[in-house]
Short mmCIF file of C-alpha atoms in Angstrom, two decimals:
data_model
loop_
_atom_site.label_atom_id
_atom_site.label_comp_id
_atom_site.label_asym_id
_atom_site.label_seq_id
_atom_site.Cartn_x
_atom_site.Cartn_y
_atom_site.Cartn_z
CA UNK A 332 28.93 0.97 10.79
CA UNK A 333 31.13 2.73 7.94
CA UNK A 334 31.13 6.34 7.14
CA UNK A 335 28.24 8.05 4.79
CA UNK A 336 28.45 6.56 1.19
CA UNK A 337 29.98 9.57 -1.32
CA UNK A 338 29.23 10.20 -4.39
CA UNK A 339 25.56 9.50 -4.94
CA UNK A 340 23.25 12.32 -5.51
CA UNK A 341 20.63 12.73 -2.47
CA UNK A 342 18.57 15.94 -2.27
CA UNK A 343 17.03 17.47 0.83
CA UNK A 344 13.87 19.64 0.67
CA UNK A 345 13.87 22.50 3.79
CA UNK A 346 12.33 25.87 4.58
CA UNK A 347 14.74 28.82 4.54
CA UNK A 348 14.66 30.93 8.10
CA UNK A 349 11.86 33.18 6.28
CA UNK A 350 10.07 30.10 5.40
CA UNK A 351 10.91 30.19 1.90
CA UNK A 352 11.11 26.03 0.38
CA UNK A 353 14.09 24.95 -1.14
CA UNK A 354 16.04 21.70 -2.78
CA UNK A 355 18.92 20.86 -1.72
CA UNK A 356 21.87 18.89 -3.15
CA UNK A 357 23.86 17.60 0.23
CA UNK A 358 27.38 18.28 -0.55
CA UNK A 359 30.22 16.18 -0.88
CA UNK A 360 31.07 16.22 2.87
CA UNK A 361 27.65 15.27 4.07
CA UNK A 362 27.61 18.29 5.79
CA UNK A 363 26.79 21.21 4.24
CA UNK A 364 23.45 21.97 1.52
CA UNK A 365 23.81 23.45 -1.92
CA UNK A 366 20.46 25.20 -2.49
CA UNK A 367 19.07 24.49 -6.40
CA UNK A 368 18.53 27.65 -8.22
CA UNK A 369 14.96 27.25 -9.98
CA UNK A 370 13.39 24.98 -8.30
CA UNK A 371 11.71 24.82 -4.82
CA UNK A 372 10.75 21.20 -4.59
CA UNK A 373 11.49 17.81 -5.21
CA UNK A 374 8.09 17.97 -7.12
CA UNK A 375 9.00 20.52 -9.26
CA UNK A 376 12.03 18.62 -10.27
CA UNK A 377 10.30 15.62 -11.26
CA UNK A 378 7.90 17.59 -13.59
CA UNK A 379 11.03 19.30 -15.22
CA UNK A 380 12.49 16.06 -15.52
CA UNK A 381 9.24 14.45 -17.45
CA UNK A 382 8.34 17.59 -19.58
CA UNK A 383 12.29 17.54 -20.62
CA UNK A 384 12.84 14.34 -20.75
CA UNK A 385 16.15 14.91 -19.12
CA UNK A 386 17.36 12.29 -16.27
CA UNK A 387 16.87 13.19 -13.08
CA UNK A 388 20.63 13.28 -12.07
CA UNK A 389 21.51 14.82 -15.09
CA UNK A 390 19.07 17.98 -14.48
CA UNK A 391 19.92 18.35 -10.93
CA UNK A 392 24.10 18.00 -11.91
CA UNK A 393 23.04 20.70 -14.57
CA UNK A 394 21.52 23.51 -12.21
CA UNK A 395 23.09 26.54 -10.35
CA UNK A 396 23.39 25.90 -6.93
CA UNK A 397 23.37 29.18 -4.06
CA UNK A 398 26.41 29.56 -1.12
CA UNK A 399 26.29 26.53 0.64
CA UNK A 400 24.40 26.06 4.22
CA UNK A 401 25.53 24.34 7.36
CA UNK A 402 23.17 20.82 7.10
CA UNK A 403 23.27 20.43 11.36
CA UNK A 404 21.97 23.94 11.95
CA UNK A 405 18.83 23.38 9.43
CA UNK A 406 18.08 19.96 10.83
CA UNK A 407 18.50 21.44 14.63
CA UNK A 408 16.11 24.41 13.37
CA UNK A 409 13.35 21.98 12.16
CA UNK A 410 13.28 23.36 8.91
CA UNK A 411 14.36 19.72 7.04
CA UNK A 412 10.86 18.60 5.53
CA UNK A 413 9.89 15.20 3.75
CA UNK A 414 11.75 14.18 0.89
CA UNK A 415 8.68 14.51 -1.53
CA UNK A 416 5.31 15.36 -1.07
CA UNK A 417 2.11 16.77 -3.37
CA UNK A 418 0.87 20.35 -3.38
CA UNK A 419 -2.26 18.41 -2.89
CA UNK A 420 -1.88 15.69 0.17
CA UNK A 421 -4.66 13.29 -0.89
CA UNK A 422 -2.51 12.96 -4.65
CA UNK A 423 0.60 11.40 -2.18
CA UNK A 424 -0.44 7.76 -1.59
CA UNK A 425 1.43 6.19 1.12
CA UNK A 426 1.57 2.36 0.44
CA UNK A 427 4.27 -0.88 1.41
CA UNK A 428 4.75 -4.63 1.70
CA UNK A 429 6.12 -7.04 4.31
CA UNK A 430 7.12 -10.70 4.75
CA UNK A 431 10.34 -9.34 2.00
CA UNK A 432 13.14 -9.98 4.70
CA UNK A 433 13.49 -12.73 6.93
CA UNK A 434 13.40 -10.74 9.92
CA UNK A 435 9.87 -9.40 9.50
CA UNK A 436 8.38 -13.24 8.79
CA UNK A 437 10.60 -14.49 11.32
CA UNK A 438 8.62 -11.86 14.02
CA UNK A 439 5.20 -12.26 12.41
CA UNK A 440 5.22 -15.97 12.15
CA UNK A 441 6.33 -15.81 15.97
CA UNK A 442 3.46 -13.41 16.34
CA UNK A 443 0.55 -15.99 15.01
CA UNK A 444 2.28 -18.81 17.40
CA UNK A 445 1.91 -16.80 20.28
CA UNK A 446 -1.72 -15.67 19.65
CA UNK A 447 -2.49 -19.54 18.16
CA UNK A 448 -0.25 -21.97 20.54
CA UNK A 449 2.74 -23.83 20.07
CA UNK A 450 0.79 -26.35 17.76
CA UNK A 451 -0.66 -23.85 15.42
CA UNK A 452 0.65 -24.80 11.52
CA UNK A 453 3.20 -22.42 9.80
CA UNK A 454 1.43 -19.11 9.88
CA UNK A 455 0.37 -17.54 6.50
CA UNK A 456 3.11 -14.71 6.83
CA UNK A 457 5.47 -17.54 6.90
CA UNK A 458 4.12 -19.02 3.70
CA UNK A 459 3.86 -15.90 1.67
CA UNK A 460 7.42 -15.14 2.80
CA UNK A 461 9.01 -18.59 1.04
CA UNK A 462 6.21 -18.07 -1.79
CA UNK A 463 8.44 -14.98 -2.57
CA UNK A 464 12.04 -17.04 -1.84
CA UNK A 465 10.79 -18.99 -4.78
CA UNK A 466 9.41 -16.69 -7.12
CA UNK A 467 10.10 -13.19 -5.90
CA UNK A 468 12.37 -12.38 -8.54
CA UNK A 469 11.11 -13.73 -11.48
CA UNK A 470 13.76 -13.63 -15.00
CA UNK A 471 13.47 -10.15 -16.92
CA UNK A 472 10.15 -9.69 -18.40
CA UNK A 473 8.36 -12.22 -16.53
CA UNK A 474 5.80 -11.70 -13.65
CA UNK A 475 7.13 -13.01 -9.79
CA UNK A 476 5.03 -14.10 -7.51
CA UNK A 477 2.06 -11.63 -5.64
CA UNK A 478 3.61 -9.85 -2.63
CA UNK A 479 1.80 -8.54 0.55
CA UNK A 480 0.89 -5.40 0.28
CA UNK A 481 -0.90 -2.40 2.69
CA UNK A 482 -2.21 0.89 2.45
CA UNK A 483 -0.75 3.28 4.88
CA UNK A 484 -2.34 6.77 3.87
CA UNK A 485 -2.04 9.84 1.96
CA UNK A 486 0.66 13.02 2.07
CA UNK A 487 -1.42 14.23 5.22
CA UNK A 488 0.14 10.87 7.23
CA UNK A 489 4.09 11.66 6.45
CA UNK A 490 6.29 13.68 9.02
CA UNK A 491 9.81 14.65 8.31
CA UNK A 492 12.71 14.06 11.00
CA UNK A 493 12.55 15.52 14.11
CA UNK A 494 8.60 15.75 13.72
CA UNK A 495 6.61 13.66 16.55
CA UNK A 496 4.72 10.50 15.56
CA UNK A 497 1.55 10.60 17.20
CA UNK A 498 0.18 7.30 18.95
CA UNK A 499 -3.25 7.92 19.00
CA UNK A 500 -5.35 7.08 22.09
CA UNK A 501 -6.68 4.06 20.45
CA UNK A 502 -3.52 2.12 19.68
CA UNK A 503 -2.74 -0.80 21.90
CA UNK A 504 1.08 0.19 20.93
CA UNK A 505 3.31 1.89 18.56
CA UNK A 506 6.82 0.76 17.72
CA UNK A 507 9.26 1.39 14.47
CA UNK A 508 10.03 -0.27 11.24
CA UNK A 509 12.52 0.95 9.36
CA UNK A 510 12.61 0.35 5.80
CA UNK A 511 13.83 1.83 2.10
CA UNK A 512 11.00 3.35 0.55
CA UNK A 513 10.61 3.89 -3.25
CA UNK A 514 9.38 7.22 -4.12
CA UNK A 515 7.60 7.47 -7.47
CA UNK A 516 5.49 10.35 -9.83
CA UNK A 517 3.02 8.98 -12.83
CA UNK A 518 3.53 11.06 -15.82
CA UNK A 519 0.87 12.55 -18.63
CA UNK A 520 0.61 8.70 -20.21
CA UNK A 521 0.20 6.76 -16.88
CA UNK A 522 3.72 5.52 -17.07
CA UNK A 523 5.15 5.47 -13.49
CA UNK A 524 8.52 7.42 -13.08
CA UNK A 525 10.79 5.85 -10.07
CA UNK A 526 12.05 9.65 -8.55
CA UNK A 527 14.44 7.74 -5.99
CA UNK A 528 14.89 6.09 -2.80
CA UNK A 529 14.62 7.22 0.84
CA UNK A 530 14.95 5.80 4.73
CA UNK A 531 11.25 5.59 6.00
CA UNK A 532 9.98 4.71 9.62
CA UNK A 533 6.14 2.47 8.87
CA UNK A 534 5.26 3.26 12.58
CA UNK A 535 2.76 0.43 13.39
CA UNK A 536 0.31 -1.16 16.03
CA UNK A 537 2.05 -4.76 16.70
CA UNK A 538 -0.44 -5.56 19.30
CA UNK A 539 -3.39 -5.16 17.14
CA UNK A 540 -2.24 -6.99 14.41
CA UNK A 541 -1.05 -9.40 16.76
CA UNK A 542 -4.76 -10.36 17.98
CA UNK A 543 -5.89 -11.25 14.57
CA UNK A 544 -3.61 -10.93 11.41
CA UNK A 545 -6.53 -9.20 9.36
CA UNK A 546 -6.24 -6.48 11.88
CA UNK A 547 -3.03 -5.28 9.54
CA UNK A 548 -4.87 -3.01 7.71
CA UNK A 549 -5.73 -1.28 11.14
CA UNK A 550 -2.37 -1.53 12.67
CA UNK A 551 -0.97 0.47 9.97
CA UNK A 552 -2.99 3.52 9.68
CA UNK A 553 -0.83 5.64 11.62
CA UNK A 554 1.65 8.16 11.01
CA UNK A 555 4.92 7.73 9.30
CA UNK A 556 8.27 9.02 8.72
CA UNK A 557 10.31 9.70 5.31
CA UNK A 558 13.56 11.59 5.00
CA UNK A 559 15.91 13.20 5.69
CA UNK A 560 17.23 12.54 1.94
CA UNK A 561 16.41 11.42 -1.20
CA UNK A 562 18.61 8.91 -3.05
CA UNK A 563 18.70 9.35 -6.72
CA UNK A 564 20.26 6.52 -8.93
CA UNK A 565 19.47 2.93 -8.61
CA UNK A 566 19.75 1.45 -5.41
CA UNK A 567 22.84 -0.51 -4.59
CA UNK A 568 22.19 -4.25 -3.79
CA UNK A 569 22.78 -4.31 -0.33
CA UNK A 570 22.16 -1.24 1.95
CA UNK A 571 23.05 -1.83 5.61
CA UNK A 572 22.14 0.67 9.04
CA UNK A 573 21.29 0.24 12.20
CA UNK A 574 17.96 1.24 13.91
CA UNK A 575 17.74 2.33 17.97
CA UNK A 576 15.61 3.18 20.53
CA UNK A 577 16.50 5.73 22.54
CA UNK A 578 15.05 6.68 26.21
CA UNK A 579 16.22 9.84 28.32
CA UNK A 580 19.08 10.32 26.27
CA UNK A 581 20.34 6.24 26.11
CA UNK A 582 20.12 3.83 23.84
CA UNK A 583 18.12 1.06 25.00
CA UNK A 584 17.56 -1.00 21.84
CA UNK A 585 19.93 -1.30 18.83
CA UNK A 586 19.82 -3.73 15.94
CA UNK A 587 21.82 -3.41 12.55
CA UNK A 588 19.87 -4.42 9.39
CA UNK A 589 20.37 -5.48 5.28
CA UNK A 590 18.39 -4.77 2.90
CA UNK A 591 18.39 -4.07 -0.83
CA UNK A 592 17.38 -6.62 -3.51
CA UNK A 593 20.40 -8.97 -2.40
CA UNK A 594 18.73 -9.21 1.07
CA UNK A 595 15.41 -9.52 -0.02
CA UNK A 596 12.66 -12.23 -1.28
CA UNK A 597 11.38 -10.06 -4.04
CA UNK A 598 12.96 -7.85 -6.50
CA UNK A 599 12.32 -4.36 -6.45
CA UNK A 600 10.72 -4.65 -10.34
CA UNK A 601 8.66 -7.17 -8.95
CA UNK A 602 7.03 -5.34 -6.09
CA UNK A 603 6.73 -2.16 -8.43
CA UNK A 604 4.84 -4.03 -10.82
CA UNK A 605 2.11 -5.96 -8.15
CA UNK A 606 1.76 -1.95 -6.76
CA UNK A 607 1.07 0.00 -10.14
CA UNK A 608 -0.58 -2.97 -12.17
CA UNK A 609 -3.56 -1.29 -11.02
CA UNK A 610 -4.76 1.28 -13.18
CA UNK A 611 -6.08 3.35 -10.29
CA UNK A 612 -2.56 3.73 -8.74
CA UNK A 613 -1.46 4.98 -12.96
CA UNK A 614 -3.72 8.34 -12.20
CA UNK A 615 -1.06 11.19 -13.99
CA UNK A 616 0.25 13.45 -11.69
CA UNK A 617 0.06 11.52 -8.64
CA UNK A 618 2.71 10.75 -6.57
CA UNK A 619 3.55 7.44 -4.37
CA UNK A 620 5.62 6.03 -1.59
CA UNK A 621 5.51 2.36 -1.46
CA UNK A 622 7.73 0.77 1.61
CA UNK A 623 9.80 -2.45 0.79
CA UNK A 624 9.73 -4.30 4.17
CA UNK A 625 11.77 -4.05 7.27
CA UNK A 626 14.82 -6.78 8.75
CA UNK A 627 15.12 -5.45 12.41
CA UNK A 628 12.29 -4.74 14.31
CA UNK A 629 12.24 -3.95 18.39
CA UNK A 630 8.54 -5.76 18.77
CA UNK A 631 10.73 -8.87 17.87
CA UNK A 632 13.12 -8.45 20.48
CA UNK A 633 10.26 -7.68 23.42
CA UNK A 634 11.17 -4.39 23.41
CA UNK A 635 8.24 -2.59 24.96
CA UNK A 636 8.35 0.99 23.70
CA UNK A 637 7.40 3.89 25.49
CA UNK A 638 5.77 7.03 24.89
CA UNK A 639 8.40 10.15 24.11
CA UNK A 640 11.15 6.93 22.76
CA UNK A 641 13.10 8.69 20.12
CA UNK A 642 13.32 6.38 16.46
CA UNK A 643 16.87 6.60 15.38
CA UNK A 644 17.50 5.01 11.83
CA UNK A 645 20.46 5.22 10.02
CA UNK A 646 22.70 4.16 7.26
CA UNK A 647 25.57 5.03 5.08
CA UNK A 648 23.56 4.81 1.88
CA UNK A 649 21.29 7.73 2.77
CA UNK A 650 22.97 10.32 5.25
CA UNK A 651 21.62 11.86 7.89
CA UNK A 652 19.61 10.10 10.18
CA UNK A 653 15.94 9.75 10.67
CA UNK A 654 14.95 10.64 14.01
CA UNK A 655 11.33 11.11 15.70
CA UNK A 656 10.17 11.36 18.77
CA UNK A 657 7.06 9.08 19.73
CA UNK A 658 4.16 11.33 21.98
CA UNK A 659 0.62 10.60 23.23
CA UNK A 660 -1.90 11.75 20.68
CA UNK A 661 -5.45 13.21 22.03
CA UNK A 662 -7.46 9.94 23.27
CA UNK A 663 -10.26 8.55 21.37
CA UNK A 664 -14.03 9.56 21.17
CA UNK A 665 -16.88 8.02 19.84
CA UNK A 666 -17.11 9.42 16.03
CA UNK A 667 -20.75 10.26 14.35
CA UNK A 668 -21.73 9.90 11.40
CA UNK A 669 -24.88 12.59 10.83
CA UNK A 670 -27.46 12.44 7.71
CA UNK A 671 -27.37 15.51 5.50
#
């Protein structure tokens, strides 16, 4: 896989070693963090950008930046946090599609033929998959074809790299997807504001869904991972990375994937419009990460994760890598609801 892609913008959001937040340009190099003077979050950024009316790029290429800091040594630290998130957790909703790559209807599809029998008819993943092949990207101004879509949670459901991902007692598994994720603030009229792009890990149940496909809504309430940067700009076409498994220090799974509009069923415009068309996802001041759909997935391989597997994703386009550890979460009991 080539070197990191220069000269895109990407910030970082971190704590300072006195727990301090920041925003971070990443430097030319990749390697080193130039600290924004004024601003302590992504969040705040976004604001300034709105109430100015300035571009996002253009505010962030005109603001004093501090000494630079080593990157490494505040990723080793833990102090790299997610690339956005709301002083208010339940304002962050955490949403995404599927069936946008071929890889992810290729493994579902396979999914429903396993749990149905060799005979079953093409599965309904496969159908909604070629239902956005021909009409996914409809001409400018015109409305594509409905995509899938899920709810994942709120801010209180995102970790940043390096953070565990919590399989809770109940799941019948836990496994990656790694995907682009579109990150996004509604201003003071309701008009959603695209802030940028980021790598994101939709860590799901595969074995759930797999016993009955309207058991997605389940499989997906779990945590997830954004980060470690944010991509400002449009994103390019195609955006290629690899994801791994890793297990006592080796890699035991590794698949490279494609993505971006070029590699996809839908457009981007397309997928933004089926999300926000509903007023209730317009609220001002809320902010929204909607995942676009993974190509490489280790469920489709038979990988069989394992509890403390580290996630690796990676690609040029975005930097760093984004790297958590899976762990046992406390196991489930019975939950009761009491009158008042």
């Amino acid at each position: 896989m080539r070197g990191v892609e220069t000269g895109r913008t990407r910030l970082v959001q971190f704590k300072t070693e006195t727990g301090e937040r920041r925003v971070a340009v990443v430097g030319a190099d990749g390697e080193t963090l130039l600290p924004l003077q004024g601003f302590s979050t992504v969040h705040e950024l976004a604001l300034k950008s709105v109430e100015t009316g300035t571009g996002l790029e253009a505010l962030v290429a005109n603001t004093p930046r501090d000494a630079a800091l080593d990157y490494d040594a505040v990723l080793i630290a833990g102090r790299v946090l997610p690339p956005l998130d709301h002083p208010e957790p339940a304002r962050f909703l955490i949403t995404g599609t599927g069936l946008t790559h071929t890889g992810s209807a290729t493994a579902r599809n396979r999914m429903h033929m396993d749990t149905h029998g060799p005979d079953a008819i093409e599965s309904d993943s496969m159908k909604i998959y070629r239902m956005g092949l021909d009409g996914g990207k409809p001409a400018e101004g015109a409305i594509g074809i409905q995509p899938e879509w899920f709810f994942k949670g709120v801010g209180t459901c995102v970790v940043p790299t390096g953070a565990p991902l919590d399989l809770p007692g109940f799941a019948l598994a836990g496994a990656e997807e790694a995907e682009i994720v579109g990150l996004y603030i509604v201003d003071g009229d309701g008009q959603p504001r695209r802030i940028g792009f980021t790598l994101g890990n939709d860590f799901s149940d595969h074995i759930t869904e797999g016993k009955n496909y309207l058991y997605l809504a389940h499989s997906k309430l779990r945590e997830c991972s954004l980060g470690p940067e944010l991509l400002l700009g449009e994103l390019p076409q195609e955006v290629s990375g690899n994801v791994r498994i890793i297990r006592d220090g080796k890699v035991v799974w590794d698949e490279s994937f494609l993505s971006g509009e070029s590699h996809m069923s839908h457009s981007i415009g397309n997928l933004e419009h089926y999300h926000f068309r509903y007023p209730m996802f317009r609220r001002p001041g809320d902010l929204h990460a909607y995942f676009f759909g993974a190509d490489a997935m280790s469920y489709a391989s038979n990988m069989k994760t394992e509890v403390n597997d580290e996630f690796e994703i990676v690609s040029p386009t975005f930097g760093k890598p984004l790297r958590n550890r899976m762990v046992a979460g406390p196991e489930e009991k019975l939950v009761t609801v009491t009158p008042l």
